CSV table of C-alpha atoms in Angstrom, one decimal:
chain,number,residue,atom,x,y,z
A,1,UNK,CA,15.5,1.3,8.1
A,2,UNK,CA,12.4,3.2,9.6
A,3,UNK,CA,8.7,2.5,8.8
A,4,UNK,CA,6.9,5.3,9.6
A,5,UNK,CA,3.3,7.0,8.9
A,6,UNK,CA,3.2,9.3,6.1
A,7,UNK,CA,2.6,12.9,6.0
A,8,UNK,CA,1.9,15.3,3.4
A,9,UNK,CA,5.7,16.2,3.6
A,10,UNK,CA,6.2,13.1,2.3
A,11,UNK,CA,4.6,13.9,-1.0
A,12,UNK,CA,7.5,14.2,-3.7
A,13,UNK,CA,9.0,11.2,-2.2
A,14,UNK,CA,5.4,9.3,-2.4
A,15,UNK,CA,5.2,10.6,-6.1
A,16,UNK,CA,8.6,9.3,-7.1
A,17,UNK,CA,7.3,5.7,-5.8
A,18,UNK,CA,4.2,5.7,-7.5
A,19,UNK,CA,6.1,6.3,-11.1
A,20,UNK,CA,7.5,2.6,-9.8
A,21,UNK,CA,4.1,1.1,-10.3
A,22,UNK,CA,3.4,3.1,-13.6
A,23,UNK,CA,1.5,5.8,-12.2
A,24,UNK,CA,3.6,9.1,-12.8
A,25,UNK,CA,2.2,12.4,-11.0
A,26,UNK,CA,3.4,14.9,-9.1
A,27,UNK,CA,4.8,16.0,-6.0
A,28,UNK,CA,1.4,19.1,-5.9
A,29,UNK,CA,-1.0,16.8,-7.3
A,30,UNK,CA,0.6,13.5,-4.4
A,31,UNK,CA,0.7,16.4,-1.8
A,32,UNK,CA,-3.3,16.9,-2.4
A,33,UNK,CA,-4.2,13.5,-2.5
A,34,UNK,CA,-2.4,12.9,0.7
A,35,UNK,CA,-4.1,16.1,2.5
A,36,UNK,CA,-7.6,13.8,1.9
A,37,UNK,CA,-5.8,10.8,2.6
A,38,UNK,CA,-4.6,11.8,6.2
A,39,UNK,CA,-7.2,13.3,6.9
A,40,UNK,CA,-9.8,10.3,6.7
A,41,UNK,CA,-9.3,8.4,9.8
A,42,UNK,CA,-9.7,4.7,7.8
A,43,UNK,CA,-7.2,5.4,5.6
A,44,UNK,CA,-3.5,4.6,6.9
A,45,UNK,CA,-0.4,5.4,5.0
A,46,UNK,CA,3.1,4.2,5.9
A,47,UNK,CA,6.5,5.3,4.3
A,48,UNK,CA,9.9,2.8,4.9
A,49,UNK,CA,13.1,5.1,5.2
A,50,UNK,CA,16.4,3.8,4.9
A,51,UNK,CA,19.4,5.8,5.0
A,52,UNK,CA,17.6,9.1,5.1
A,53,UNK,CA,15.6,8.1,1.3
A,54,UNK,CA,11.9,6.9,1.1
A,55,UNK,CA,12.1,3.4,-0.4
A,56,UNK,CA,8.7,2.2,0.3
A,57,UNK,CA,5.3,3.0,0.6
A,58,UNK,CA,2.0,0.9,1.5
A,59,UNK,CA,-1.5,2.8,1.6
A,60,UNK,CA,-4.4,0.9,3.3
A,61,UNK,CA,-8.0,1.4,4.1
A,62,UNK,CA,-10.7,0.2,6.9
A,63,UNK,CA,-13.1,-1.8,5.3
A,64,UNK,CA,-16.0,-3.7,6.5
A,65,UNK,CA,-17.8,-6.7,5.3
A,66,UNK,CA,-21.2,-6.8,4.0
A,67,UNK,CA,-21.0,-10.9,3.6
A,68,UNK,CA,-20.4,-11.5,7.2
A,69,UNK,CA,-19.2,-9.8,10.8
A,70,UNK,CA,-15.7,-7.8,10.9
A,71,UNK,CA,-13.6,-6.1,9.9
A,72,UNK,CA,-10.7,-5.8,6.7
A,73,UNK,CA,-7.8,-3.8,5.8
A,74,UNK,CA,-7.5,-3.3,2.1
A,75,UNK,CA,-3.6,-2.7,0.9
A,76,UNK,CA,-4.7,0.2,-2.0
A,77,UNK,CA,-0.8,1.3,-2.9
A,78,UNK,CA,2.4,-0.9,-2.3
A,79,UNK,CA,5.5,-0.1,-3.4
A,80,UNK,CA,9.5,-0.8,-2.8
A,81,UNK,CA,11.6,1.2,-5.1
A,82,UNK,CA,13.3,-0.7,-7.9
A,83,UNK,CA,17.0,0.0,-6.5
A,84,UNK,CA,15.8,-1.0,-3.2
A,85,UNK,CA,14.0,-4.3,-3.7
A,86,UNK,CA,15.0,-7.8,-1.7
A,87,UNK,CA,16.3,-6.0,1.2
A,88,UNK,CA,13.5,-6.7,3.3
A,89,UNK,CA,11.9,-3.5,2.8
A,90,UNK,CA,8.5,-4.6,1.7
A,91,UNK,CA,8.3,-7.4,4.9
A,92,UNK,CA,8.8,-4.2,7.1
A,93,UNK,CA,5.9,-2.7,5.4
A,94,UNK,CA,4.0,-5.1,5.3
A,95,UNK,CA,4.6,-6.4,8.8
A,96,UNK,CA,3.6,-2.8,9.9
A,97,UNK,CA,0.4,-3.1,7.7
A,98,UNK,CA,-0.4,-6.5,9.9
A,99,UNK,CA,0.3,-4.7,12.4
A,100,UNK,CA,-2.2,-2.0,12.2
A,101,UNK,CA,-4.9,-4.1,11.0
A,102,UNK,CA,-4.5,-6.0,13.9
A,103,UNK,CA,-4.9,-3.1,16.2
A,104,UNK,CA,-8.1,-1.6,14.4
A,105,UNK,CA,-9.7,-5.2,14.9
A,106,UNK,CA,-9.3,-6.5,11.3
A,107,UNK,CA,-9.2,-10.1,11.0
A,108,UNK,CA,-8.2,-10.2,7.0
A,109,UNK,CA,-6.3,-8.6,4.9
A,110,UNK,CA,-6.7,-7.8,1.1
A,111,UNK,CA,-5.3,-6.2,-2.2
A,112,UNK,CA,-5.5,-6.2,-5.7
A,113,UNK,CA,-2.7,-6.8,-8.2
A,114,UNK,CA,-2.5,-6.1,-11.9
A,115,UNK,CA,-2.3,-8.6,-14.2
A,116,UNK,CA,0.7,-7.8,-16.2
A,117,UNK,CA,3.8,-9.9,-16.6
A,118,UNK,CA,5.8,-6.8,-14.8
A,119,UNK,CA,3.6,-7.5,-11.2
A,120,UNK,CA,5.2,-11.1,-11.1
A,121,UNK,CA,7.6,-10.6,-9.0
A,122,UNK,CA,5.1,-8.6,-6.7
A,123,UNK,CA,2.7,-11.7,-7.0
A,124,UNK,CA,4.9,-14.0,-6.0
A,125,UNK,CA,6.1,-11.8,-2.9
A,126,UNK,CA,2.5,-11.9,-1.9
A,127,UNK,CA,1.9,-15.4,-2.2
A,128,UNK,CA,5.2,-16.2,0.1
A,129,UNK,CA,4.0,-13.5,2.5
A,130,UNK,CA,0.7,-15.3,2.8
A,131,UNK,CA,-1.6,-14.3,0.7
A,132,UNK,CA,-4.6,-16.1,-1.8
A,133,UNK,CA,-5.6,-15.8,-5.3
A,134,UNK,CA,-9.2,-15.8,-4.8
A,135,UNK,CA,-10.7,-13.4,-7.2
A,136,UNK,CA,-10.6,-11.6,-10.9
A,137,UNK,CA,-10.9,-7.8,-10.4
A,138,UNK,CA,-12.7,-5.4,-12.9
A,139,UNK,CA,-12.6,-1.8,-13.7
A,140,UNK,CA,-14.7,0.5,-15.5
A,141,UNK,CA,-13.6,4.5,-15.8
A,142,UNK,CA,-16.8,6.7,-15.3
């Protein structure tokens, strides 16, 4: 298995993972979001591989802190495909997420989850890989 950083030929591959968090697009409108997306220097996608098929994807951002000094990465996209899950395929990604936080000076990490019954398994992943509920996240569409 390979983690590596994703380019905009990744696009129909990145679109089929999305339709595993309930977001179906496609592979023209993934390819155009990832042409901004690369091309903003604090945004940083990777893409796990494993036997030549994109499993895994995690999208993060450079964010900085208005409450205090430093610097966060916030995890905006994370997904394992369904057929692919407990393989360790979302500790590589995630370990490579560390990993690039680390080296852009971040000091915390954050994400949101939804709060349906399907992200369970997703918040309990998160929990053993470290992280705290802390918050209640709200939307509103303009």
């Amino acid at each position: 298995m390979e983690v590596r950083k994703a380019t905009v030929n990744d696009a129909a591959e990145c679109a089929e993972l999305m339709q595993h968090l309930g977001y179906p697009t496609t592979a023209q409108k993934m390819e155009t979001r990832l042409r901004e997306i690369t091309s903003h220097p604090d945004y940083h996608t990777l893409i796990a591989v494993h036997d030549g098929k994109t499993v895994g994807m995690i999208g993060l951002i450079k964010s900085f802190f208005y409450e205090r000094d430093g610097i966060y990465v916030r995890i905006v996209v994370n997904v394992v495909d369904n057929n692919y899950q407990n393989l360790g395929i979302g500790k590589s990604l995630m370990q490579a997420a560390e990993h690039w936080a680390k080296t852009i000076g971040a000091d915390v990490m954050a994400l949101n989850s939804g709060d349906r019954s399907e992200r369970s398994n997703a918040h309990m992943f998160y929990k053993k890989y470290g992280f705290a509920e802390k918050s209640v996240g709200f939307v509103k569409s303009l």
